[in-house]
mmCIF file of C-alpha atoms and ligand atoms in Angstrom:
data_model
loop_
_atom_site.group_PDB
_atom_site.id
_atom_site.type_symbol
_atom_site.label_atom_id
_atom_site.label_comp_id
_atom_site.label_asym_id
_atom_site.label_seq_id
_atom_site.Cartn_x
_atom_site.Cartn_y
_atom_site.Cartn_z
ATOM 1 C CA MET A 1 -132.019 -24.887 -79.806
ATOM 2 C CA SER A 2 -128.277 -24.054 -78.658
ATOM 3 C CA ASP A 3 -125.587 -26.665 -77.712
ATOM 4 C CA ASP A 4 -125.232 -24.958 -74.513
ATOM 5 C CA PRO A 5 -127.313 -26.761 -71.754
ATOM 6 C CA MET A 6 -127.041 -23.714 -69.586
ATOM 7 C CA LYS A 7 -129.279 -21.956 -72.266
ATOM 8 C CA ASP A 8 -132.276 -24.508 -71.123
ATOM 9 C CA PRO A 9 -134.412 -23.202 -68.643
ATOM 10 C CA ALA A 10 -134.762 -26.704 -66.510
ATOM 11 C CA GLU A 11 -131.175 -26.849 -66.606
ATOM 12 C CA ARG A 12 -131.136 -23.579 -64.312
ATOM 13 C CA LEU A 13 -134.166 -24.048 -61.764
ATOM 14 C CA MET A 14 -133.851 -26.376 -58.411
ATOM 15 C CA VAL A 15 -136.580 -27.287 -56.736
ATOM 16 C CA ALA A 16 -136.070 -27.372 -53.029
ATOM 17 C CA LEU A 17 -137.643 -30.095 -51.363
ATOM 18 C CA ASP A 18 -138.249 -28.591 -47.702
ATOM 19 C CA LEU A 19 -141.158 -31.130 -46.697
ATOM 20 C CA PRO A 20 -140.946 -33.451 -43.787
ATOM 21 C CA THR A 21 -141.456 -37.075 -45.306
ATOM 22 C CA ALA A 22 -140.232 -39.205 -47.941
ATOM 23 C CA ASP A 23 -143.869 -39.878 -49.751
ATOM 24 C CA GLU A 24 -144.451 -36.192 -49.566
ATOM 25 C CA ALA A 25 -141.217 -35.534 -51.214
ATOM 26 C CA LEU A 26 -141.296 -38.453 -54.010
ATOM 27 C CA ARG A 27 -145.126 -37.047 -54.746
ATOM 28 C CA MET A 28 -143.654 -33.888 -55.305
ATOM 29 C CA VAL A 29 -140.750 -35.331 -57.551
ATOM 30 C CA ASP A 30 -143.239 -37.233 -59.516
ATOM 31 C CA SER A 31 -145.601 -34.448 -60.144
ATOM 32 C CA LEU A 32 -142.830 -31.946 -61.149
ATOM 33 C CA GLY A 33 -140.501 -34.664 -63.044
ATOM 34 C CA ASN A 34 -141.900 -33.701 -66.417
ATOM 35 C CA ILE A 35 -140.745 -30.598 -66.354
ATOM 36 C CA VAL A 36 -138.180 -29.997 -63.393
ATOM 37 C CA ARG A 37 -134.858 -31.607 -63.754
ATOM 38 C CA TRP A 38 -133.009 -30.945 -60.498
ATOM 39 C CA PHE A 39 -133.983 -31.378 -56.696
ATOM 40 C CA LYS A 40 -132.416 -29.762 -53.681
ATOM 41 C CA VAL A 41 -132.295 -32.392 -50.701
ATOM 42 C CA GLY A 42 -131.850 -29.938 -47.684
ATOM 43 C CA SER A 43 -131.538 -30.346 -43.747
ATOM 44 C CA GLN A 44 -135.199 -31.137 -43.013
ATOM 45 C CA LEU A 45 -135.896 -34.047 -45.573
ATOM 46 C CA PHE A 46 -132.250 -35.580 -45.294
ATOM 47 C CA THR A 47 -132.302 -35.505 -41.369
ATOM 48 C CA ALA A 48 -136.136 -37.088 -41.392
ATOM 49 C CA CYS A 49 -135.108 -39.816 -44.456
ATOM 50 C CA GLY A 50 -131.221 -40.252 -44.720
ATOM 51 C CA PRO A 51 -129.685 -41.328 -48.104
ATOM 52 C CA ASP A 52 -131.941 -43.240 -49.141
ATOM 53 C CA ILE A 53 -134.224 -40.290 -50.462
ATOM 54 C CA VAL A 54 -131.156 -39.080 -52.693
ATOM 55 C CA ILE A 55 -130.617 -42.543 -53.806
ATOM 56 C CA LYS A 56 -134.411 -42.742 -54.926
ATOM 57 C CA ILE A 57 -134.341 -39.188 -56.420
ATOM 58 C CA LYS A 58 -131.314 -40.100 -58.722
ATOM 59 C CA GLY A 59 -132.537 -43.577 -59.170
ATOM 60 C CA MET A 60 -135.806 -41.844 -61.088
ATOM 61 C CA GLY A 61 -132.812 -39.629 -63.369
ATOM 62 C CA PHE A 62 -132.939 -36.693 -61.434
ATOM 63 C CA LYS A 63 -129.800 -34.261 -60.361
ATOM 64 C CA VAL A 64 -129.668 -33.785 -56.677
ATOM 65 C CA PHE A 65 -128.068 -30.805 -55.116
ATOM 66 C CA LEU A 66 -127.333 -31.975 -51.236
ATOM 67 C CA ASP A 67 -127.547 -28.678 -49.160
ATOM 68 C CA LEU A 68 -126.413 -29.939 -46.138
ATOM 69 C CA LYS A 69 -123.971 -26.707 -45.954
ATOM 70 C CA PHE A 70 -121.158 -28.833 -44.206
ATOM 71 C CA HIS A 71 -119.362 -26.628 -41.044
ATOM 72 C CA ASP A 72 -116.916 -29.004 -39.198
ATOM 73 C CA ILE A 73 -113.255 -29.599 -38.803
ATOM 74 C CA PRO A 74 -111.701 -30.197 -42.209
ATOM 75 C CA THR A 75 -110.948 -34.097 -42.154
ATOM 76 C CA THR A 76 -114.854 -34.314 -41.095
ATOM 77 C CA VAL A 77 -115.810 -32.322 -43.801
ATOM 78 C CA SER A 78 -113.760 -33.726 -46.562
ATOM 79 C CA LEU A 79 -114.789 -37.198 -45.394
ATOM 80 C CA ALA A 80 -118.628 -35.891 -45.435
ATOM 81 C CA GLY A 81 -118.006 -34.653 -49.376
ATOM 82 C CA VAL A 82 -116.714 -38.377 -49.938
ATOM 83 C CA SER A 83 -119.954 -39.740 -48.549
ATOM 84 C CA ALA A 84 -121.761 -37.231 -50.802
ATOM 85 C CA ALA A 85 -120.002 -38.410 -53.820
ATOM 86 C CA LYS A 86 -120.696 -41.744 -53.079
ATOM 87 C CA LEU A 87 -124.242 -41.011 -52.879
ATOM 88 C CA GLY A 88 -123.649 -39.948 -56.636
ATOM 89 C CA VAL A 89 -125.079 -36.257 -55.879
ATOM 90 C CA ASP A 90 -124.292 -33.717 -58.907
ATOM 91 C CA MET A 91 -123.620 -31.081 -56.402
ATOM 92 C CA PHE A 92 -123.019 -30.597 -52.305
ATOM 93 C CA ASN A 93 -122.472 -27.520 -50.382
ATOM 94 C CA VAL A 94 -120.207 -26.513 -47.146
ATOM 95 C CA HIS A 95 -120.148 -23.539 -45.213
ATOM 96 C CA SER A 96 -117.431 -21.066 -46.230
ATOM 97 C CA MET A 97 -116.919 -19.896 -42.775
ATOM 98 C CA GLY A 98 -115.192 -22.899 -42.012
ATOM 99 C CA GLY A 99 -112.525 -21.202 -43.844
ATOM 100 C CA THR A 100 -109.992 -21.984 -46.390
ATOM 101 C CA ARG A 101 -108.318 -24.951 -44.772
ATOM 102 C CA MET A 102 -111.554 -26.774 -44.655
ATOM 103 C CA MET A 103 -112.802 -25.901 -47.786
ATOM 104 C CA SER A 104 -109.539 -26.781 -49.784
ATOM 105 C CA LYS A 105 -109.099 -30.092 -48.009
ATOM 106 C CA THR A 106 -112.727 -31.120 -48.743
ATOM 107 C CA VAL A 107 -111.996 -30.316 -52.667
ATOM 108 C CA SER A 108 -109.038 -32.194 -52.472
ATOM 109 C CA GLY A 109 -110.176 -35.083 -50.742
ATOM 110 C CA VAL A 110 -113.351 -35.557 -52.617
ATOM 111 C CA SER A 111 -111.738 -35.067 -56.120
ATOM 112 C CA ASP A 112 -108.929 -37.888 -55.299
ATOM 113 C CA PHE A 113 -111.908 -39.866 -54.191
ATOM 114 C CA CYS A 114 -114.047 -39.691 -57.642
ATOM 115 C CA ALA A 115 -110.556 -39.482 -59.713
ATOM 116 C CA ASP A 116 -109.967 -43.065 -58.225
ATOM 117 C CA LYS A 117 -113.055 -44.345 -58.480
ATOM 118 C CA GLY A 118 -113.397 -43.179 -62.238
ATOM 119 C CA LEU A 119 -116.699 -41.107 -60.788
ATOM 120 C CA LYS A 120 -117.695 -37.277 -62.102
ATOM 121 C CA ARG A 121 -116.683 -35.203 -59.033
ATOM 122 C CA PRO A 122 -120.074 -33.320 -57.873
ATOM 123 C CA ILE A 123 -119.960 -29.683 -58.002
ATOM 124 C CA ILE A 124 -118.691 -28.146 -54.761
ATOM 125 C CA ILE A 125 -119.683 -24.483 -53.527
ATOM 126 C CA ALA A 126 -119.857 -22.851 -50.149
ATOM 127 C CA VAL A 127 -122.641 -20.950 -48.401
ATOM 128 C CA THR A 128 -121.451 -17.726 -48.022
ATOM 129 C CA ALA A 129 -124.319 -15.597 -45.605
ATOM 130 C CA LEU A 130 -127.663 -16.953 -45.726
ATOM 131 C CA THR A 131 -130.335 -15.179 -47.576
ATOM 132 C CA SER A 132 -132.616 -14.860 -44.594
ATOM 133 C CA MET A 133 -129.726 -12.843 -42.552
ATOM 134 C CA THR A 134 -129.334 -8.766 -43.187
ATOM 135 C CA GLY A 135 -126.589 -6.901 -41.930
ATOM 136 C CA PRO A 136 -127.903 -6.558 -38.080
ATOM 137 C CA ASP A 137 -128.438 -10.375 -38.184
ATOM 138 C CA LEU A 138 -124.807 -10.879 -39.407
ATOM 139 C CA ASN A 139 -123.394 -7.741 -37.237
ATOM 140 C CA GLU A 140 -125.051 -9.751 -33.893
ATOM 141 C CA ILE A 141 -122.913 -12.743 -34.757
ATOM 142 C CA GLY A 142 -119.523 -10.775 -35.289
ATOM 143 C CA ILE A 143 -119.552 -10.045 -38.622
ATOM 144 C CA GLY A 144 -119.322 -6.112 -39.093
ATOM 145 C CA GLY A 145 -120.056 -4.169 -41.931
ATOM 146 C CA GLN A 146 -122.455 -4.842 -45.148
ATOM 147 C CA ALA A 147 -123.659 -8.138 -45.999
ATOM 148 C CA ALA A 148 -122.629 -7.665 -49.370
ATOM 149 C CA ASP A 149 -118.804 -7.141 -47.831
ATOM 150 C CA ALA A 150 -119.025 -10.574 -46.106
ATOM 151 C CA VAL A 151 -120.336 -12.309 -49.084
ATOM 152 C CA LYS A 152 -117.817 -10.938 -51.168
ATOM 153 C CA ASN A 153 -115.044 -12.084 -48.865
ATOM 154 C CA LEU A 154 -116.266 -15.276 -48.359
ATOM 155 C CA ALA A 155 -116.737 -15.695 -51.805
ATOM 156 C CA GLY A 156 -113.157 -14.672 -52.581
ATOM 157 C CA LEU A 157 -111.903 -17.713 -49.774
ATOM 158 C CA ALA A 158 -114.236 -20.324 -51.824
ATOM 159 C CA LYS A 159 -112.570 -19.367 -54.559
ATOM 160 C CA ASN A 160 -109.096 -19.331 -53.241
ATOM 161 C CA SER A 161 -109.727 -22.829 -51.798
ATOM 162 C CA GLY A 162 -110.443 -24.102 -55.321
ATOM 163 C CA LEU A 163 -114.366 -24.463 -54.615
ATOM 164 C CA ASP A 164 -116.586 -24.319 -57.893
ATOM 165 C CA GLY A 165 -118.805 -21.834 -56.658
ATOM 166 C CA VAL A 166 -121.012 -20.262 -53.858
ATOM 167 C CA VAL A 167 -124.748 -19.871 -52.816
ATOM 168 C CA ALA A 168 -125.449 -15.962 -52.412
ATOM 169 C CA SER A 169 -128.317 -13.838 -52.990
ATOM 170 C CA PRO A 170 -129.598 -12.758 -56.497
ATOM 171 C CA GLU A 171 -128.464 -9.501 -55.440
ATOM 172 C CA GLU A 172 -124.842 -10.384 -54.803
ATOM 173 C CA VAL A 173 -124.238 -12.051 -58.163
ATOM 174 C CA ALA A 174 -122.742 -9.515 -60.111
ATOM 175 C CA MET A 175 -120.242 -8.476 -57.381
ATOM 176 C CA ILE A 176 -119.167 -12.139 -57.194
ATOM 177 C CA LYS A 177 -118.868 -13.042 -60.401
ATOM 178 C CA ASP A 178 -116.923 -9.647 -61.068
ATOM 179 C CA ALA A 179 -114.680 -10.350 -58.349
ATOM 180 C CA CYS A 180 -114.134 -14.171 -58.433
ATOM 181 C CA GLY A 181 -114.579 -14.494 -62.819
ATOM 182 C CA GLU A 182 -117.543 -15.604 -65.039
ATOM 183 C CA GLY A 183 -117.343 -19.309 -64.755
ATOM 184 C CA PHE A 184 -117.221 -19.216 -60.788
ATOM 185 C CA VAL A 185 -120.829 -20.651 -60.327
ATOM 186 C CA VAL A 186 -123.504 -18.620 -58.567
ATOM 187 C CA VAL A 187 -126.606 -20.691 -56.843
ATOM 188 C CA THR A 188 -129.203 -18.227 -55.835
ATOM 189 C CA PRO A 189 -131.909 -19.289 -53.262
ATOM 190 C CA GLY A 190 -134.265 -16.181 -52.172
ATOM 191 C CA VAL A 191 -135.616 -16.319 -55.580
ATOM 192 C CA ARG A 192 -139.572 -15.036 -55.569
ATOM 193 C CA PRO A 193 -141.830 -14.487 -58.708
ATOM 194 C CA VAL A 194 -144.220 -11.602 -58.734
ATOM 195 C CA TRP A 195 -146.939 -13.628 -57.766
ATOM 196 C CA ALA A 196 -145.321 -15.307 -54.492
ATOM 197 C CA GLU A 197 -145.130 -14.470 -50.886
ATOM 198 C CA ARG A 198 -141.107 -13.326 -49.571
ATOM 199 C CA ASP A 199 -141.927 -15.680 -46.672
ATOM 200 C CA ASP A 200 -138.351 -15.278 -44.545
ATOM 201 C CA GLN A 201 -136.213 -14.117 -47.439
ATOM 202 C CA ALA A 202 -134.678 -10.936 -46.716
ATOM 203 C CA ARG A 203 -132.496 -10.511 -50.224
ATOM 204 C CA ALA A 204 -135.265 -11.470 -52.729
ATOM 205 C CA GLN A 205 -135.570 -11.239 -56.135
ATOM 206 C CA THR A 206 -137.615 -12.523 -59.244
ATOM 207 C CA PRO A 207 -136.457 -15.253 -61.351
ATOM 208 C CA PHE A 208 -135.835 -12.857 -64.268
ATOM 209 C CA GLY A 209 -134.077 -10.229 -62.310
ATOM 210 C CA ALA A 210 -131.978 -13.342 -60.926
ATOM 211 C CA ILE A 211 -130.908 -15.023 -64.424
ATOM 212 C CA ARG A 212 -130.449 -11.292 -65.967
ATOM 213 C CA ASN A 213 -128.150 -10.840 -62.808
ATOM 214 C CA GLY A 214 -125.760 -13.594 -64.131
ATOM 215 C CA SER A 215 -127.203 -16.116 -61.722
ATOM 216 C CA ASP A 216 -126.306 -19.957 -62.887
ATOM 217 C CA TYR A 217 -128.932 -21.871 -60.477
ATOM 218 C CA LEU A 218 -131.872 -20.696 -58.731
ATOM 219 C CA VAL A 219 -133.299 -22.418 -55.835
ATOM 220 C CA VAL A 220 -137.295 -22.028 -55.509
ATOM 221 C CA GLY A 221 -138.628 -23.718 -52.401
ATOM 222 C CA ARG A 222 -141.931 -22.601 -50.964
ATOM 223 C CA PRO A 223 -143.248 -20.533 -54.074
ATOM 224 C CA ILE A 224 -143.803 -24.171 -55.572
ATOM 225 C CA LEU A 225 -144.015 -26.354 -53.049
ATOM 226 C CA LYS A 226 -147.028 -24.414 -51.394
ATOM 227 C CA ALA A 227 -148.639 -23.498 -54.574
ATOM 228 C CA GLN A 228 -152.231 -24.952 -55.230
ATOM 229 C CA HIS A 229 -150.534 -26.441 -58.295
ATOM 230 C CA PRO A 230 -147.086 -27.307 -57.765
ATOM 231 C CA ALA A 231 -146.317 -28.096 -61.646
ATOM 232 C CA ASP A 232 -147.955 -24.847 -62.859
ATOM 233 C CA ALA A 233 -145.904 -22.628 -60.631
ATOM 234 C CA ALA A 234 -142.757 -24.483 -61.726
ATOM 235 C CA GLN A 235 -143.972 -23.852 -65.174
ATOM 236 C CA ARG A 236 -144.467 -20.013 -65.019
ATOM 237 C CA THR A 237 -140.998 -20.047 -62.822
ATOM 238 C CA LEU A 238 -139.601 -21.623 -65.936
ATOM 239 C CA ASP A 239 -141.114 -19.307 -68.375
ATOM 240 C CA GLU A 240 -139.614 -16.391 -66.174
ATOM 241 C CA ILE A 241 -136.412 -18.013 -66.723
ATOM 242 C CA ALA A 242 -136.726 -18.732 -70.593
ATOM 243 C CA ALA A 243 -137.667 -15.142 -70.995
ATOM 244 C CA ALA A 244 -134.644 -14.037 -69.486
ATOM 245 C CA LEU A 245 -132.271 -15.973 -71.156
HETATM 246 O O1 C5P B 1 -138.812 -21.605 -49.921
HETATM 247 P P1 C5P B 1 -137.737 -21.234 -50.148
HETATM 248 O O2 C5P B 1 -137.269 -20.499 -51.833
HETATM 249 O O3 C5P B 1 -137.068 -19.720 -49.470
HETATM 250 O O4 C5P B 1 -136.609 -22.194 -49.996
HETATM 251 C C1 C5P B 1 -134.987 -21.913 -50.084
HETATM 252 C C2 C5P B 1 -134.057 -22.887 -50.023
HETATM 253 O O5 C5P B 1 -132.829 -22.338 -49.933
HETATM 254 C C3 C5P B 1 -134.460 -23.342 -48.851
HETATM 255 O O6 C5P B 1 -134.159 -24.846 -48.654
HETATM 256 C C4 C5P B 1 -132.930 -23.012 -47.699
HETATM 257 O O7 C5P B 1 -132.524 -23.809 -46.879
HETATM 258 C C5 C5P B 1 -131.841 -22.506 -49.221
HETATM 259 N N1 C5P B 1 -130.842 -21.744 -48.905
HETATM 260 C C6 C5P B 1 -131.203 -20.384 -48.790
HETATM 261 N N2 C5P B 1 -130.158 -19.701 -48.298
HETATM 262 C C7 C5P B 1 -129.065 -19.755 -48.393
HETATM 263 C C8 C5P B 1 -128.750 -21.384 -48.873
HETATM 264 C C9 C5P B 1 -129.822 -22.202 -49.111
HETATM 265 O O8 C5P B 1 -132.541 -19.923 -48.548
HETATM 266 N N3 C5P B 1 -128.085 -18.941 -48.114
#
């Protein structure tokens, strides 16, 4: 096995714990825990259970991506980022539409805090355009042109603000890596194995396709959570990732 941890399929899969209660989330973590390393805690679970759920999952030895898409004035987002770092999350995100001042203040605030406390700084990424949104959805909120152009512009703002990467659709990875560099992390939801429903993901791709496009981390929720046997679905997803690596 290579020394590069990113060659390990388990390092590349994040299971979105989009569940209503701590009990259900922790049961899911238990049933996937032998094969999955990263869990994503988003607004549904966090609003229901609060920071305790993050502390519990971290305490069980897993990595956590806190997906709360912070979008507020620069000071508030920077301090929310510090709170996320205090919780020990490995990754969190902000919304790129908050602008460069907001994003840079968050990176500097969290970096200073972590340096001061001797903590590893979480990976900080920005949401570009939600993967459920198509061109017309973006047009109606005043973002003209194609979704891809908006994503490229927002990814550039994130990069210039010192963020580590972005969340984007698998179809946009190559364009983002081209514009922002290979080392700029791209996390892709909107991943649908061939055997799964698309649900409300408009710009989706298979795990194999997403990895081949250069995606660093794949976020998968419903195809695993709603499967009759979630551990089997996770294993099949990991097998597809392994085939692409
Ligand atoms: O169930 P599914 O695989 O569609 O879950 C995708 C997850 O990724 C959800 O938790 C959703 O909130 C999140 N997400 C997304 N698109 C983004 C950012 C996050 O779908 N741009």
